[in-house]
Structures are given as structure tokens and as C-alpha cells.
Short mmCIF file of C-alpha atoms in Angstrom, two decimals:
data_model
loop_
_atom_site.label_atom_id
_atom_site.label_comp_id
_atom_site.label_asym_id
_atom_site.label_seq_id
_atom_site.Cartn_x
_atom_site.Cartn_y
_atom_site.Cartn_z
CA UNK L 25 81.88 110.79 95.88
CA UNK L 26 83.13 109.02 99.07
CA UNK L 27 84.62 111.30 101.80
CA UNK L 28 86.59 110.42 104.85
CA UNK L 29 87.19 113.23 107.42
CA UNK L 30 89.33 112.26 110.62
CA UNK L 31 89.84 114.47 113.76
CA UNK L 32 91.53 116.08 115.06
CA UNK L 33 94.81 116.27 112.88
CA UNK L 34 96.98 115.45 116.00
CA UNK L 35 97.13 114.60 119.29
CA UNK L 36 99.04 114.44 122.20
CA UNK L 37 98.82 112.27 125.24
CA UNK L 38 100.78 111.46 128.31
CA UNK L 39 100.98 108.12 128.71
CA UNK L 40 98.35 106.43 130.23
CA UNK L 41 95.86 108.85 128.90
CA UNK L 42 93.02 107.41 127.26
CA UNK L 43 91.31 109.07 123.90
CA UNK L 44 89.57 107.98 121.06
CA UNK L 45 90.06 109.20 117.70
CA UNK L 46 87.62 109.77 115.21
CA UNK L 47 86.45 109.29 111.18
CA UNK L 48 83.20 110.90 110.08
CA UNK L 49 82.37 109.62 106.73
CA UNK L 50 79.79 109.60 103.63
CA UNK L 51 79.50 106.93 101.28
CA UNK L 52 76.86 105.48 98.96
CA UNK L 53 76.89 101.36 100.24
CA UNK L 54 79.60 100.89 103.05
CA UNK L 55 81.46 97.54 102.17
CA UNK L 56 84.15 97.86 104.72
CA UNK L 57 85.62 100.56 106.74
CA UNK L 58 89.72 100.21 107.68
CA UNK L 59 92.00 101.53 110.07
CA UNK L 60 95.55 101.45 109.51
CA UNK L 61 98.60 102.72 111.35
CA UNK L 62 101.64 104.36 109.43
CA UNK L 63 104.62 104.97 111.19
CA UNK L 64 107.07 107.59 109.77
CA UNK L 65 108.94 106.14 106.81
CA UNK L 66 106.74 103.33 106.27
CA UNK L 67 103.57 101.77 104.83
CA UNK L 68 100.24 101.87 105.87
CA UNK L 69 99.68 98.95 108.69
CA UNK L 70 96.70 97.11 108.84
CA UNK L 71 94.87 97.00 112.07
CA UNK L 72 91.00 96.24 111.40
CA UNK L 73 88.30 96.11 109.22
CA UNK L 74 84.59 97.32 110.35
CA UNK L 75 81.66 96.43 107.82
CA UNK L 76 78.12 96.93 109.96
CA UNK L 77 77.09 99.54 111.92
CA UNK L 78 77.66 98.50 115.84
CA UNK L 79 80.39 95.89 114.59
CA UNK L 80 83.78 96.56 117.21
CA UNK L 81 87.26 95.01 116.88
CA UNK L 82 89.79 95.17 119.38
CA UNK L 83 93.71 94.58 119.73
CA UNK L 84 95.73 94.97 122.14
CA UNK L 85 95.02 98.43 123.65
CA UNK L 86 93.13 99.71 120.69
CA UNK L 87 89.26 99.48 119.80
CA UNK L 88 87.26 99.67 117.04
CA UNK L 89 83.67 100.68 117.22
CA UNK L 90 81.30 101.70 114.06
CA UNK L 91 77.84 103.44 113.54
CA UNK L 92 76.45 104.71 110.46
CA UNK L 93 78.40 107.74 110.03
CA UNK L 94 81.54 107.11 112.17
CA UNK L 95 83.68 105.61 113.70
CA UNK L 96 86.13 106.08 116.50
CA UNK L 97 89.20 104.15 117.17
CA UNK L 98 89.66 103.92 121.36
CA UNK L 99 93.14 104.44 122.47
CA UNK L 100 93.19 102.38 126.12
CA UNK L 101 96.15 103.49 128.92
CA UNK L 102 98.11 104.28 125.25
CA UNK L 103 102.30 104.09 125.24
CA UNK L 104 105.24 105.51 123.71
CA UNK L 105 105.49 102.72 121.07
CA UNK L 106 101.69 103.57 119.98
CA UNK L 107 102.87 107.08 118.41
CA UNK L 108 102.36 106.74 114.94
CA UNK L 109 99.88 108.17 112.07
CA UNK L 110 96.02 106.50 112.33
CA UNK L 111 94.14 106.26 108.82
CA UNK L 112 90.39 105.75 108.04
CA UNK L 113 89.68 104.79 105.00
CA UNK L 114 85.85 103.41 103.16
CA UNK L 115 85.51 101.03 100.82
CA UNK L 116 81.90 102.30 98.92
CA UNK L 117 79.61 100.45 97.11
CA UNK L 118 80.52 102.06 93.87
CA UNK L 119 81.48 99.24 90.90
CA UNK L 120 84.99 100.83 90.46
CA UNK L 121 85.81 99.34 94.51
CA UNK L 122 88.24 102.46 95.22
CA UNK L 123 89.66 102.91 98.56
CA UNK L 124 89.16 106.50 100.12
CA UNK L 125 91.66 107.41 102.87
CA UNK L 126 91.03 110.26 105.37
CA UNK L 127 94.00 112.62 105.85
CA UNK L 128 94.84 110.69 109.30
CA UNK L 129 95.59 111.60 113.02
CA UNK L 130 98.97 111.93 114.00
CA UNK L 131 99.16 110.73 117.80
CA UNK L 132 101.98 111.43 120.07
CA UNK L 133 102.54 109.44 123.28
CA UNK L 134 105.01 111.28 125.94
CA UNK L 135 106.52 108.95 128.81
CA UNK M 28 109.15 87.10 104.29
CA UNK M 29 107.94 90.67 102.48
CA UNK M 30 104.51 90.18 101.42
CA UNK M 31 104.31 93.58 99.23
CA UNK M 32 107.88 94.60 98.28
CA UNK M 33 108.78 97.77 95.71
CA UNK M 34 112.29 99.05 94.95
CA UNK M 35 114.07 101.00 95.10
CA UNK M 36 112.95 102.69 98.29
CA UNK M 37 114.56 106.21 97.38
CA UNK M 38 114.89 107.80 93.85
CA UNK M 39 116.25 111.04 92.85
CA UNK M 40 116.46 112.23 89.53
CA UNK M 41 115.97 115.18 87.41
CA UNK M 42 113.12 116.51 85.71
CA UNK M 43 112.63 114.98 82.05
CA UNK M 44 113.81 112.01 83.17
CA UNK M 45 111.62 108.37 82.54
CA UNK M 46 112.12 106.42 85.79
CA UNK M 47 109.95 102.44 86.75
CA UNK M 48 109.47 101.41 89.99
CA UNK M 49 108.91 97.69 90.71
CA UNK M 50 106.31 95.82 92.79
CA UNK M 51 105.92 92.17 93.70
CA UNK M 52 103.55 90.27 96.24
CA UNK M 53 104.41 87.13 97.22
CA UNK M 54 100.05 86.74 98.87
CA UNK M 55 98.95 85.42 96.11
CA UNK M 56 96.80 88.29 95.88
CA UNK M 57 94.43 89.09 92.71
CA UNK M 58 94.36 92.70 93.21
CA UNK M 59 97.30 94.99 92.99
CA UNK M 60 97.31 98.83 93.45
CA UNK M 61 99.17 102.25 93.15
CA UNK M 62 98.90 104.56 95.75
CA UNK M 63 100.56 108.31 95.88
CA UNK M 64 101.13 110.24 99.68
CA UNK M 65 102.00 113.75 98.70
CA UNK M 66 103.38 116.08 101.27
CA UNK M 67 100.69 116.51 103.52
CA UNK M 68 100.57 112.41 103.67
CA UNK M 69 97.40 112.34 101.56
CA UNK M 70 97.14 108.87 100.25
CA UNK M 71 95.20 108.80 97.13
CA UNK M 72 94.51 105.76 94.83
CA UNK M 73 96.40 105.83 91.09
CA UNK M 74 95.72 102.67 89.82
CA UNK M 75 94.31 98.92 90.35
CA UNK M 76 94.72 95.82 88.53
CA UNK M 77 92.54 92.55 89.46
CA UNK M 78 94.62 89.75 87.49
CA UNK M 79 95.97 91.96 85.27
CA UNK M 80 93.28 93.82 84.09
CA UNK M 81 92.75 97.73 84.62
CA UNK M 82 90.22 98.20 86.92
CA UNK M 83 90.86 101.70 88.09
CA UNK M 84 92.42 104.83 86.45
CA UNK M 85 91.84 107.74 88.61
CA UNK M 86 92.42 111.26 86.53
CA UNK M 87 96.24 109.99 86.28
CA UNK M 88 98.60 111.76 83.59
CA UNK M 89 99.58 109.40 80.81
CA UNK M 90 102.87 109.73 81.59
CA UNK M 91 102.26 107.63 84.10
CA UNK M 92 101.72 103.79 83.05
CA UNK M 93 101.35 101.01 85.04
CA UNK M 94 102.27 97.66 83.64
CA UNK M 95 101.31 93.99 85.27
CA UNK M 96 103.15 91.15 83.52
CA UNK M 97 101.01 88.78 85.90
CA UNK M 98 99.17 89.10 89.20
CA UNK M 99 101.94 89.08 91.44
CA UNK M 100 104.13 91.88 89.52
CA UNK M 101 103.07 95.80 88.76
CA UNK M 102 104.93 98.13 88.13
CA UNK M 103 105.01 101.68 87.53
CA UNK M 104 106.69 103.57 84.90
CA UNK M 105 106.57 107.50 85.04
CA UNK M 106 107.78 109.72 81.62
CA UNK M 107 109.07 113.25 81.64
CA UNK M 108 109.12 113.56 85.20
CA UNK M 109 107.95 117.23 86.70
CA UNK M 110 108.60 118.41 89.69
CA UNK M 111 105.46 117.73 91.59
CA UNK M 112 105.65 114.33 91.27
CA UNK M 113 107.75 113.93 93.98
CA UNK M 114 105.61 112.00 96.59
CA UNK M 115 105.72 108.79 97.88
CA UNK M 116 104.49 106.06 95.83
CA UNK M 117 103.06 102.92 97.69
CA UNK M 118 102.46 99.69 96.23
CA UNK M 119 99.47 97.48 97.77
CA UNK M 120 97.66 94.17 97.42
CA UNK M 121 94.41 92.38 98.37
CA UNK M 122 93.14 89.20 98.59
CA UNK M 123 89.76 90.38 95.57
CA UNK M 124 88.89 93.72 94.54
CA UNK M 125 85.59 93.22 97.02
CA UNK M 126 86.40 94.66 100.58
CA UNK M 127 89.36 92.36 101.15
CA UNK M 128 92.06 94.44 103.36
CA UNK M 129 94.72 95.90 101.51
CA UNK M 130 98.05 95.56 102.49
CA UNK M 131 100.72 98.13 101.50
CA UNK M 132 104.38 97.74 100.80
CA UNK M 133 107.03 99.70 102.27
CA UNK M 134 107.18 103.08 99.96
CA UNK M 135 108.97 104.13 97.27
CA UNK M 136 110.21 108.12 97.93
CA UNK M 137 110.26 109.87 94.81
CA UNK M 138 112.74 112.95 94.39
CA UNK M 139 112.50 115.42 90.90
CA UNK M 140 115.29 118.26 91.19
#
């Protein structure tokens, strides 16, 4: 069965304090791996989708790198507005195509 | 425009009660999903449907069914609601069941007193 295991459970930066988060996982055939953001209250965000091993995506201040076992999502000179919940989740290779989420990091920007 | 919409967003009721909850994607999406985030904001998949076919049942009571009257609806209906089904219930949506991104709607928070 696929497993997702993100560290650590929270964090807390100042702002301006770079970090990367990260999302160990195991999986029989990686089709895709996701990040998403989830503020309190809401849904799951999208942010990016990772399918080879030394594939990145960036947006704005955040990065996403892969290799075959992780992945680690790069938090650049982070802000306030950036607090929020960060999912992994891995799409296997299984024939049923089920979504496994991690339990998430919950960052915390101060001013 | 809201691509994935459910309602209601809150719902409180008692236990024994039947209660639905309604989802609609306006993507054009094949591939609609249930999602439940318990309390420690575990977000585990219920159900999928790829053009209105069951594709995914995942150790789910029956008293919970999901019904999809076409691609762009599903809906949930829950039976003799217990007390630990309180959770949050997200509808999503993607593009095929094949690696597409899914996109999630806004939540639906369930309450059993």
C-alpha cells in the first residue's frame, strides 16, 4: 500500500527564514506526486504536480524538487500570508488510481 | 466562478438522522471524488466516479452512498448517522482518473450530537 510521511508536523519561521519541508514516500509506479496548500477552513489548494525523479516546479517563493523517495517543498524568504497547512500526496501505479495524502506540515510565518 | 462547489458548508444534526450533501463541477471534469479530513486533518479518499461509474470504494460503511446523476453532479448521502462521522467531507474533481490534478471544493463540516 502507498504511504506518504511528511515532516516535521509543524513549523515555525520568522519571516524571511528560509526552510524546506519534506515528504518521504513508498509507492509501487509513481504517476504523479502533488503538493497542495490548505488554509484553515478551506479546501486543499493546488500548487504542483512532480512525476520524474529530478523534475522541480517553482512559484512564486516556493519550490518543488523530487527524487525517488522524496521530495521537499523549498520555502524562499517565506511571509505571513504563506502560513497555511502543506500536503503531499502520490498518485501509485495501482489500477484503482487512489490518491494518498500525507498528514501535512502546518507552517507558521511570524512578522 | 466555483469550479468544485458542495453545500451546505456546515451541518449539524443528530445521530439517526439520514442527511445528502451536494457536489457540482462546472470543469468539465470526468472524475469526481469523496474525500473525509477527520480531526487530526487526515484526508482520506471515500469514493471516485469516472463518468459515472464507481471506480473506487475504499472500506466505506453502506450507509454511506454516493450517487452521480451525470459527470458534473455527486453527491453523498449518509444513513443513521453516528457520532464519528463528524469530519469534514470534501468534494474534488479531475480532468481523467490518470494523474490529472485534483481540485477540491470548499468543505462540507459535518456535526452528529
Amino acid at each position: 500500500e502507498d504511504q506518504v510521511t511528511q515532516s516535521p508536523e509543524a513549523l515555525r519561521l520568522q519571516e524571511g527564514e528560509s526552510s524546506s519541508l519534506n515528504c518521504s514516500y513508498t509507492v509501487s509506479g509513481l504517476r504523479g506526486l502533488f503538493w497542495y496548500r490548505q488554509d484553515p477552513g478551506k479546501g486543499p489548494e493546488f500548487l504542483f504536480t512532480l512525476y520524474s525523479a529530478g523534475e522541480e516546479k517553482e512559484k512564486e517563493r516556493l519550490k518543488a524538487t523530487l527524487t525517488k523517495k522524496e521530495s521537499f517543498l523549498h520555502i524562499t524568504a517565506p511571509k505571513p500570508e504563506d502560513s497555511a497547512t502543506y500536503l503531499c500526496a502520490v498518485l501509485g501505479g495501482g489500477s484503482n488510481y487512489k490518491l494518498t495524502f500525507g498528514k501535512g506540515t502546518l507552517l507558521t510565518v511570524n512578522p | 466562478d466555483t469550479a468544485v462547489s458542495q453545500t451546505p458548508k456546515y451541518l449539524v444534526t443528530q445521530m439517526g438522522n439520514d442527511k445528502s450533501i451536494k457536489c457540482e463541477q462546472n470543469l468539465g471534469h470526468d472524475t469526481m471524488y469523496w474525500y473525509k479530513q477527520d480531526s487530526k486533518k487526515f484526508l482520506k479518499i471515500m469514493f471516485s466516479y469516472n463518468n459515472k461509474e464507481l471506480i473506487i470504494n475504499e472500506t466505506v460503511p453502506n450507509r454511506f452512498s454516493p450517487k452521480s446523476p451525470d459527470k458534473a453532479h455527486l453527491n453523498l448521502h449518509i444513513n443513521s448517522l453516528e457520532l464519528g462521522d463528524s469530519a469534514v467531507y470534501f468534494c474534488a474533481s479531475s480532468q481523467t482518473v490518470a494523474g490529472n490534478t485534483i481540485y477540491f471544493g470548499e468543505g462540507s463540516w459535518l456535526t452528529v450530537v
